[in-house]
């Protein structure tokens, strides 16, 4: 397919986030974003109770309703095309990305189990969202067994498998609701399930399979290993997971007549192989070269980077051949809570007078706290925090960890705590960058993307803490643009993702540069962060785990009493 500015064609990128889905219409020849629309999931995140019944959910659960994802196709895609003012007939492809690891239990034809009669009241029949962390006990067993047996795939994941991933969540499903487990024919990444809905074909994407599904060198963990975890789990990989794997940028299929009716797009256009929201962002930021680390900063942060070198990096989320860009090893790390932490603090710990001041000045609470925090020198608050309110994804890979704030006095003010939380996430990012460098995979450019790049003070804090310039993606819709880039490749408009990224991607290099004096001051605070990080995260004191166990026990007793 030839592409010329005289005969413009378009692609649609659909980004499925934690709370909503966003569709963006993009011009193929130059990446111009012409129209977008957002549709919020009707059921949101079910983390306290099951929407269908009102029944309480245990701690660390996070579920979603898969029908909400289809509504994004019905609502956001047509709205984006209308906003762009383009003829739907000129759209040649659609690509999608999803949060990960977000899992959908389905029967053979792709119907989610929660949609089967009589199963709407069974929590395990629903989507387990990426931040469902209730499978930590199963993850611990997987890690312990793999370490004892010397499983060769374990170092490819930094030595630890996350409770967020496919195997831990699948084992939890088997052990807590075996009936649901046995009724399930496929344990499907949401990234692949939505492509299945678009095309009628189930193709497993290489990105999710490698990073979240422990698929290394063409093989999953073997039956003997899985049976040692639980005899009923022996066939999990071959019976519930194994499927044709599609390379990133390939065409998974064509748009079905049913999906064409939902979206208003032409039947038969290319549908790209699915992808993870963070990884698909790299080409949108023109980060296709070795050493460019892209931090997609939102409710959580995912760090992705390609390299021509294969190394074992402690605490990384994984390394996958071609996991981001074909021909390079793709590395992933991450922080489980970033924007979520800032939102949690502003929702629950900001007094009324500050809220009233923000409203009177036409500011958000975040903006007011940022303004106040930015006036003070580094270290003036006397605080240091650990950014583990949602556990630690990298480099400790432990969701039993929890947040910590040290240095509080009766003089401490909300904006000071807020700043300490901002800084804590930057310290977490520095920990990841330094761990990669120590392992022989140096970060040569740090690229920020995601919703948090709008906070200029936060970006400057990151530059100062890291002691290196921060480049910024030139798009507000990085994942959606990345999905559109993959759609253009799937449609044949470009030979590969690198070429498409060069034409369609956006990047502002060195948008923020570090101040040497602030970097030096932050290094002193970072040393305190590291001391706390290692003490509470590496076995010096297991109080966080003990407190979570006490919380679960108390909640369980309360539920039994009720």
XYZ file of C-alpha atoms in Angstrom:
562
model
C 0.000 0.000 0.000
C 1.469 3.337 -0.971
C 0.978 6.386 1.192
C 1.014 9.932 -0.071
C -0.065 13.258 1.384
C -2.138 13.802 -1.772
C -4.352 10.859 -0.926
C -4.655 10.973 2.854
C -5.675 7.876 4.715
C -6.227 7.430 8.425
C -5.909 4.915 11.207
C -7.577 4.651 14.598
C -5.731 3.924 17.825
C -7.712 2.800 20.870
C -6.063 2.975 24.290
C -7.734 1.018 27.091
C -6.754 2.524 30.436
C -7.711 1.744 34.009
C -10.894 3.821 34.085
C -11.724 4.588 30.459
C -10.947 3.921 26.821
C -9.758 6.574 24.385
C -9.937 6.514 20.594
C -7.765 8.765 18.416
C -7.934 9.266 14.650
C -4.460 9.736 13.147
C -3.351 10.719 9.651
C -1.067 8.053 8.268
C 1.519 10.110 6.416
C 2.529 12.425 9.270
C 0.921 11.221 12.498
C -1.332 14.246 12.908
C -3.978 13.566 15.563
C -7.225 14.853 14.117
C -9.896 13.832 16.601
C -10.363 11.893 19.808
C -13.049 10.733 22.199
C -13.117 9.119 25.637
C -15.640 6.700 27.080
C -15.553 5.927 30.802
C -16.235 2.365 31.887
C -19.709 2.186 33.377
C -18.618 -0.130 36.166
C -15.209 1.434 36.696
C -12.932 -0.624 38.940
C -14.615 -3.010 41.360
C -12.209 -3.077 44.294
C -14.569 -2.938 47.277
C -17.737 -4.693 46.109
C -19.128 -6.662 43.190
C -21.391 -4.390 41.162
C -23.890 -7.126 40.262
C -24.666 -8.039 43.873
C -23.107 -5.466 46.188
C -21.182 -8.271 47.892
C -17.927 -7.086 49.465
C -14.619 -8.030 47.852
C -11.547 -9.043 49.861
C -8.549 -6.701 50.169
C -6.229 -6.303 47.158
C -8.929 -7.275 44.627
C -9.565 -5.259 41.453
C -12.126 -6.468 38.905
C -13.763 -5.086 35.773
C -16.685 -5.893 33.482
C -15.594 -6.846 29.940
C -18.758 -5.478 28.330
C -17.472 -2.031 29.306
C -14.598 -2.524 26.877
C -16.926 -3.211 23.952
C -18.832 -0.020 24.780
C -15.635 1.910 24.075
C -15.741 0.562 20.511
C -19.403 1.485 20.203
C -19.065 4.977 21.674
C -15.542 6.372 21.516
C -14.517 5.200 18.040
C -17.483 6.720 16.127
C -17.222 9.878 18.250
C -13.508 10.238 17.445
C -14.161 9.824 13.725
C -16.865 12.491 13.888
C -14.551 14.809 15.818
C -11.839 14.302 13.201
C -14.235 15.161 10.396
C -12.906 12.406 8.147
C -14.748 9.999 5.905
C -14.862 6.613 7.687
C -14.195 5.001 4.319
C -10.690 6.531 4.365
C -9.754 4.668 7.572
C -7.462 1.767 6.640
C -6.671 0.202 9.997
C -7.300 0.073 13.727
C -4.929 -0.807 16.571
C -5.534 -1.271 20.268
C -3.553 -1.407 23.483
C -4.509 -2.403 27.009
C -3.445 -2.275 30.616
C -1.534 -5.388 31.615
C -1.677 -7.863 33.046
C -5.490 -7.686 32.775
C -7.076 -11.129 32.376
C -10.445 -12.274 31.022
C -11.735 -15.817 31.722
C -13.753 -16.983 28.705
C -15.366 -20.027 27.127
C -14.345 -21.338 23.709
C -16.143 -18.666 21.664
C -14.723 -15.785 23.724
C -17.769 -15.168 25.923
C -16.622 -13.941 29.361
C -17.688 -16.201 32.198
C -19.461 -13.414 34.062
C -21.920 -13.212 31.139
C -22.976 -16.847 31.531
C -26.282 -17.393 33.381
C -25.782 -18.018 37.071
C -22.187 -16.768 37.214
C -22.786 -13.047 37.610
C -22.351 -13.366 41.388
C -18.978 -15.160 41.183
C -16.067 -12.694 41.520
C -13.625 -15.032 39.807
C -15.796 -14.974 36.671
C -14.872 -11.319 36.051
C -11.850 -9.572 34.591
C -8.897 -9.391 36.956
C -7.467 -5.923 36.381
C -3.721 -5.316 36.325
C -3.784 -3.968 39.876
C -5.509 -7.032 41.302
C -2.818 -7.953 43.838
C -4.647 -10.694 45.759
C -2.503 -13.417 44.179
C 0.668 -12.483 46.063
C 0.649 -15.774 47.994
C 0.546 -17.692 44.705
C 3.313 -15.485 43.251
C 5.466 -16.203 46.303
C 5.071 -19.947 45.760
C 5.891 -19.640 42.052
C 9.023 -17.667 42.880
C 10.155 -19.992 45.665
C 9.687 -23.116 43.563
C 11.344 -21.603 40.486
C 14.343 -20.468 42.544
C 14.722 -23.898 44.191
C 14.528 -25.682 40.855
C 16.773 -23.199 39.055
C 14.203 -22.571 36.320
C 16.070 -20.929 33.452
C 13.275 -18.481 32.709
C 13.288 -16.888 36.161
C 16.303 -14.579 35.578
C 14.563 -13.203 32.477
C 12.095 -11.616 34.928
C 14.636 -10.187 37.314
C 14.381 -13.227 39.568
C 10.768 -12.692 40.609
C 7.324 -13.209 39.054
C 4.701 -10.599 39.939
C 1.330 -11.260 41.538
C -0.110 -9.142 38.714
C 0.776 -11.667 36.016
C -1.010 -14.491 34.239
C 0.282 -17.493 36.176
C -0.203 -16.097 39.704
C -3.725 -14.894 38.926
C -4.554 -18.160 37.183
C -3.340 -20.218 40.141
C -5.406 -18.074 42.499
C -8.467 -18.728 40.321
C -7.885 -22.502 40.423
C -7.388 -22.618 44.166
C -10.183 -20.281 45.207
C -12.877 -21.220 42.682
C -11.992 -24.463 40.908
C -15.449 -24.709 39.304
C -14.896 -21.417 37.481
C -11.366 -22.476 36.548
C -12.586 -25.685 34.922
C -15.439 -23.940 33.092
C -12.901 -21.521 31.605
C -11.552 -22.565 28.191
C -9.137 -19.663 27.727
C -7.348 -17.305 30.136
C -7.040 -14.307 27.830
C -5.163 -11.041 28.095
C -7.660 -8.216 27.646
C -5.355 -6.868 24.910
C -6.073 -10.023 22.910
C -9.722 -10.337 23.916
C -10.605 -6.936 22.453
C -8.843 -7.843 19.180
C -10.854 -11.078 19.222
C -14.028 -8.978 19.445
C -12.871 -6.844 16.504
C -11.858 -9.692 14.205
C -13.545 -12.874 15.404
C -10.077 -14.443 15.728
C -8.048 -15.107 18.855
C -4.376 -14.190 18.333
C -2.052 -13.888 21.325
C 0.263 -10.872 21.145
C 3.985 -11.388 21.606
C 4.303 -8.540 24.082
C 1.836 -9.806 26.704
C 2.842 -13.420 26.171
C 6.481 -12.637 26.824
C 6.215 -10.141 29.661
C 3.155 -11.393 31.512
C 2.840 -15.006 30.358
C 6.388 -16.322 30.957
C 6.795 -17.278 27.284
C 10.563 -17.401 26.720
C 12.332 -18.905 23.717
C 9.006 -20.284 22.523
C 8.217 -22.194 25.717
C 6.107 -21.755 28.841
C 6.967 -23.242 32.254
C 6.583 -27.011 31.848
C 3.890 -29.339 33.200
C 6.159 -30.757 35.862
C 6.782 -27.310 37.336
C 3.102 -26.383 37.233
C 2.021 -29.674 38.779
C 4.435 -29.084 41.646
C 2.546 -25.875 42.390
C -0.801 -27.669 42.293
C -1.611 -30.964 40.536
C -4.689 -29.363 38.958
C -2.485 -26.644 37.446
C -0.329 -28.983 35.359
C -2.129 -28.257 32.087
C -2.578 -24.509 32.613
C -0.153 -23.333 29.931
C -1.106 -25.742 27.170
C -4.841 -25.844 27.936
C -5.667 -22.287 29.026
C -2.908 -20.081 27.513
C -1.247 -21.594 24.465
C -2.281 -19.963 21.202
C -0.839 -18.633 17.956
C 1.411 -15.678 18.821
C 1.319 -12.607 16.596
C 4.326 -10.301 16.161
C 3.910 -6.631 17.016
C 2.876 -4.600 13.987
C 1.439 -7.620 12.201
C -2.195 -7.888 11.181
C -4.218 -10.031 13.581
C -7.126 -10.140 11.157
C -9.627 -7.854 9.521
C -12.525 -5.936 10.985
C -15.615 -8.146 11.146
C -19.037 -7.022 9.967
C -20.277 -6.952 13.562
C -17.383 -4.798 14.768
C -17.765 -2.567 11.701
C -21.342 -1.911 12.784
C -20.153 -1.020 16.302
C -17.422 1.342 15.178
C -18.751 2.769 11.948
C -15.507 1.754 10.216
C -15.305 -0.241 6.977
C -15.473 -4.009 7.342
C -12.309 -5.734 6.173
C -9.763 -3.101 7.236
C -6.591 -4.207 9.027
C -6.676 -4.882 12.766
C -3.234 -4.849 14.353
C -2.013 -7.466 16.815
C -2.761 -6.278 20.363
C -0.225 -4.637 22.618
C 0.415 -3.376 26.152
C -0.328 0.298 26.729
C 3.174 1.158 27.948
C 5.123 -0.763 25.322
C 3.127 0.611 22.413
C 3.993 4.111 23.611
C 7.678 3.761 22.691
C 7.250 4.275 18.925
C 4.861 7.164 19.595
C 7.785 8.853 21.370
C 10.257 7.876 18.631
C 12.022 5.756 21.245
C 13.049 2.872 19.010
C 16.820 2.991 19.624
C 18.777 1.147 22.325
C 19.072 3.014 25.635
C 15.958 5.158 25.334
C 13.871 4.461 28.447
C 10.246 5.531 28.161
C 8.388 6.098 31.434
C 4.650 6.089 30.848
C 3.498 8.026 33.889
C -0.122 7.741 34.956
C -1.858 5.948 37.813
C 1.214 3.721 37.738
C 4.430 4.034 35.742
C 5.778 1.480 33.333
C 9.387 1.820 32.174
C 10.247 0.252 28.826
C 13.517 0.260 26.930
C 15.101 -1.595 24.036
C 18.679 -2.822 23.837
C 20.820 -4.869 21.500
C 22.221 -6.661 24.569
C 20.624 -9.423 26.642
C 21.250 -9.037 30.376
C 19.665 -10.237 33.591
C 18.522 -7.141 35.485
C 17.465 -7.720 39.117
C 13.822 -6.869 39.718
C 12.946 -6.045 36.130
C 9.512 -7.093 34.945
C 10.994 -8.941 32.020
C 13.128 -8.978 28.904
C 11.588 -10.217 25.657
C 13.176 -10.593 22.237
C 11.165 -8.246 20.015
C 8.945 -7.298 22.948
C 8.893 -3.634 21.907
C 10.784 -3.330 18.613
C 11.586 -6.208 16.281
C 15.274 -7.110 16.356
C 15.975 -5.681 19.822
C 15.525 -6.999 23.332
C 12.720 -5.149 25.063
C 13.085 -4.514 28.794
C 10.311 -3.593 31.214
C 10.268 -2.316 34.778
C 7.639 -0.360 36.659
C 6.187 1.356 39.678
C 2.790 0.086 40.843
C 1.641 3.430 42.200
C 2.437 6.971 41.041
C -0.550 9.083 40.041
C -2.691 6.800 42.205
C -0.630 7.893 45.214
C -1.059 11.580 44.464
C -4.791 11.075 43.933
C -5.131 9.086 47.154
C -3.483 11.860 49.145
C -5.542 14.690 47.667
C -8.765 12.695 48.086
C -8.319 11.877 51.759
C -5.781 14.155 53.441
C -6.368 17.713 52.237
C -8.331 19.930 54.655
C -11.396 21.918 53.676
C -9.778 25.401 53.675
C -7.227 24.286 51.076
C -9.962 22.824 48.899
C -11.900 26.065 49.173
C -8.816 28.090 48.233
C -8.212 25.916 45.195
C -11.848 26.267 44.092
C -11.824 30.040 44.609
C -8.721 30.380 42.433
C -9.979 28.022 39.750
C -7.272 25.452 40.466
C -7.364 21.749 41.115
C -6.145 20.599 44.520
C -3.149 19.053 42.731
C -2.299 22.388 41.138
C -2.539 24.288 44.405
C -0.387 21.793 46.318
C 2.157 21.757 43.489
C 2.331 25.552 43.514
C 2.903 25.633 47.271
C 5.418 22.789 47.214
C 7.467 24.346 44.415
C 8.277 27.423 46.492
C 10.438 25.546 48.984
C 14.032 24.350 48.642
C 14.931 20.675 48.465
C 14.740 19.038 51.889
C 12.916 21.912 53.609
C 9.995 19.650 54.517
C 12.230 17.269 56.474
C 10.421 14.273 55.011
C 11.157 11.146 53.024
C 8.543 8.673 51.791
C 8.430 5.205 50.268
C 6.160 5.030 47.210
C 4.696 1.603 47.947
C 1.013 2.309 48.594
C 0.301 -0.176 45.767
C 3.264 -2.391 46.565
C 6.562 -2.440 44.687
C 6.765 -3.651 41.095
C 10.470 -2.911 40.519
C 12.998 -3.644 41.748
C 11.654 -5.563 44.745
C 8.611 -7.150 43.047
C 6.602 -7.405 46.247
C 2.993 -6.265 46.573
C 2.949 -7.032 50.275
C 4.974 -3.855 50.807
C 3.158 -0.644 51.721
C 3.722 3.106 51.919
C 5.842 4.872 54.513
C 6.354 8.514 55.522
C 9.172 9.527 57.872
C 9.799 12.951 59.439
C 6.296 14.141 60.327
C 6.017 16.874 62.962
C 3.170 19.050 64.202
C 4.447 21.717 61.822
C 4.171 19.512 58.702
C 1.725 20.881 56.142
C -0.201 19.087 53.366
C 1.861 20.522 50.512
C 5.033 19.246 52.167
C 3.691 15.718 52.364
C 2.504 16.035 48.776
C 5.984 17.049 47.651
C 7.548 14.171 49.577
C 5.244 11.788 47.691
C 6.199 13.335 44.339
C 9.859 12.961 45.248
C 9.387 9.378 46.414
C 8.167 8.331 42.976
C 11.189 10.034 41.417
C 13.462 8.166 43.836
C 11.742 4.942 42.789
C 12.479 5.775 39.153
C 16.129 6.492 39.986
C 16.380 3.110 41.716
C 15.217 1.452 38.498
C 17.577 3.471 36.268
C 20.578 2.717 38.493
C 19.729 -0.983 38.652
C 19.689 -1.193 34.849
C 23.002 0.670 34.611
C 24.632 -1.638 37.162
C 23.444 -4.646 35.132
C 25.098 -3.297 31.986
C 22.033 -1.773 30.310
C 22.634 1.981 30.660
C 19.835 4.473 30.151
C 21.054 7.062 27.646
C 17.817 9.063 27.421
C 14.875 9.244 29.809
C 11.616 9.932 27.964
C 8.464 10.827 29.891
C 4.978 10.133 28.579
C 1.491 9.819 30.045
C -0.859 12.156 31.838
C 1.597 13.246 34.548
C 3.869 15.058 32.079
C 1.434 17.969 32.357
C 2.866 18.713 35.818
C 5.985 20.723 34.944
C 7.187 20.804 38.563
C 7.003 17.011 38.794
C 9.011 16.697 35.575
C 11.662 19.045 36.938
C 11.832 17.017 40.154
C 12.483 13.905 38.078
C 15.239 15.646 36.093
C 16.867 16.867 39.310
C 16.566 13.509 41.098
C 17.842 11.511 38.120
C 20.518 14.064 37.335
C 19.773 13.754 33.622
C 17.619 15.603 31.090
C 14.012 14.543 30.639
C 12.678 14.330 27.098
C 8.902 14.485 26.700
C 6.626 12.817 24.197
C 4.982 15.335 21.889
C 1.525 13.817 22.206
C -1.090 13.801 24.942
C -2.266 10.412 23.698
C 0.931 8.368 23.585
C -0.515 4.845 23.794
C -3.345 5.618 21.365
C -0.862 7.170 18.926
C 1.364 4.130 19.328
C -1.567 1.843 18.576
C -2.333 3.939 15.498
C 1.300 3.548 14.383
C 0.972 -0.233 14.689
C -2.286 -0.057 12.745
C -0.513 1.797 9.933
C 2.138 -0.916 9.771
C -0.508 -3.656 9.849
C -2.295 -1.891 6.977
C 0.898 -1.895 4.915
C 1.519 1.853 4.946
C 5.036 1.406 6.362
C 7.467 -1.527 6.182
C 8.020 -1.706 9.930
C 7.383 0.020 13.247
C 10.677 1.945 13.170
C 9.812 3.610 9.870
C 6.284 4.395 11.014
C 7.570 5.830 14.306
C 9.969 8.159 12.514
C 7.137 9.551 10.372
C 4.298 9.520 12.903
C 5.939 9.795 16.345
C 6.544 12.976 18.387
C 9.375 13.840 20.823
C 10.649 17.015 22.503
C 14.222 16.271 23.497
C 15.685 17.561 26.791
C 12.515 19.452 27.695
C 13.720 19.549 31.324
C 17.366 19.761 32.399
C 18.688 19.096 35.905
C 19.910 21.838 38.207
C 23.269 20.684 39.676
C 22.618 22.168 43.120
C 19.209 20.530 43.425
C 20.599 17.248 42.137
C 23.225 17.275 44.871
C 20.601 18.073 47.524
C 18.332 15.329 46.246
C 21.192 12.829 46.384
C 21.264 13.263 50.169
C 17.527 12.576 50.376
C 17.883 9.664 47.969
C 20.427 8.071 50.286
C 17.815 8.122 53.055
C 15.204 6.717 50.662
C 17.572 3.890 49.722
C 18.258 3.061 53.358
C 14.529 2.784 54.075
C 13.967 0.950 50.774
C 16.493 -1.734 51.651
C 15.519 -2.013 55.319
C 11.804 -2.539 54.735
C 12.060 -4.096 51.279
C 14.938 -6.529 51.642
C 14.116 -8.244 54.922
C 15.459 -5.860 57.538
C 11.961 -5.523 58.978
C 8.877 -7.405 57.751
C 6.385 -5.173 59.555
C 4.622 -4.246 56.300
C 3.862 -7.871 55.521
C 2.728 -8.526 59.084
C 0.395 -5.534 59.033
C -1.179 -6.674 55.770
C -1.696 -10.144 57.230
C -3.378 -8.616 60.283
C -5.570 -6.509 58.004
C -6.682 -9.529 55.999
C -7.425 -11.471 59.180
C -9.498 -8.638 60.639
C -11.412 -8.154 57.384
C -12.120 -11.874 57.107
C -13.380 -12.001 60.691
C -15.602 -9.004 59.995
C -17.074 -10.684 56.900
C -17.745 -13.907 58.800
C -19.449 -11.935 61.572
C -21.583 -10.041 59.055
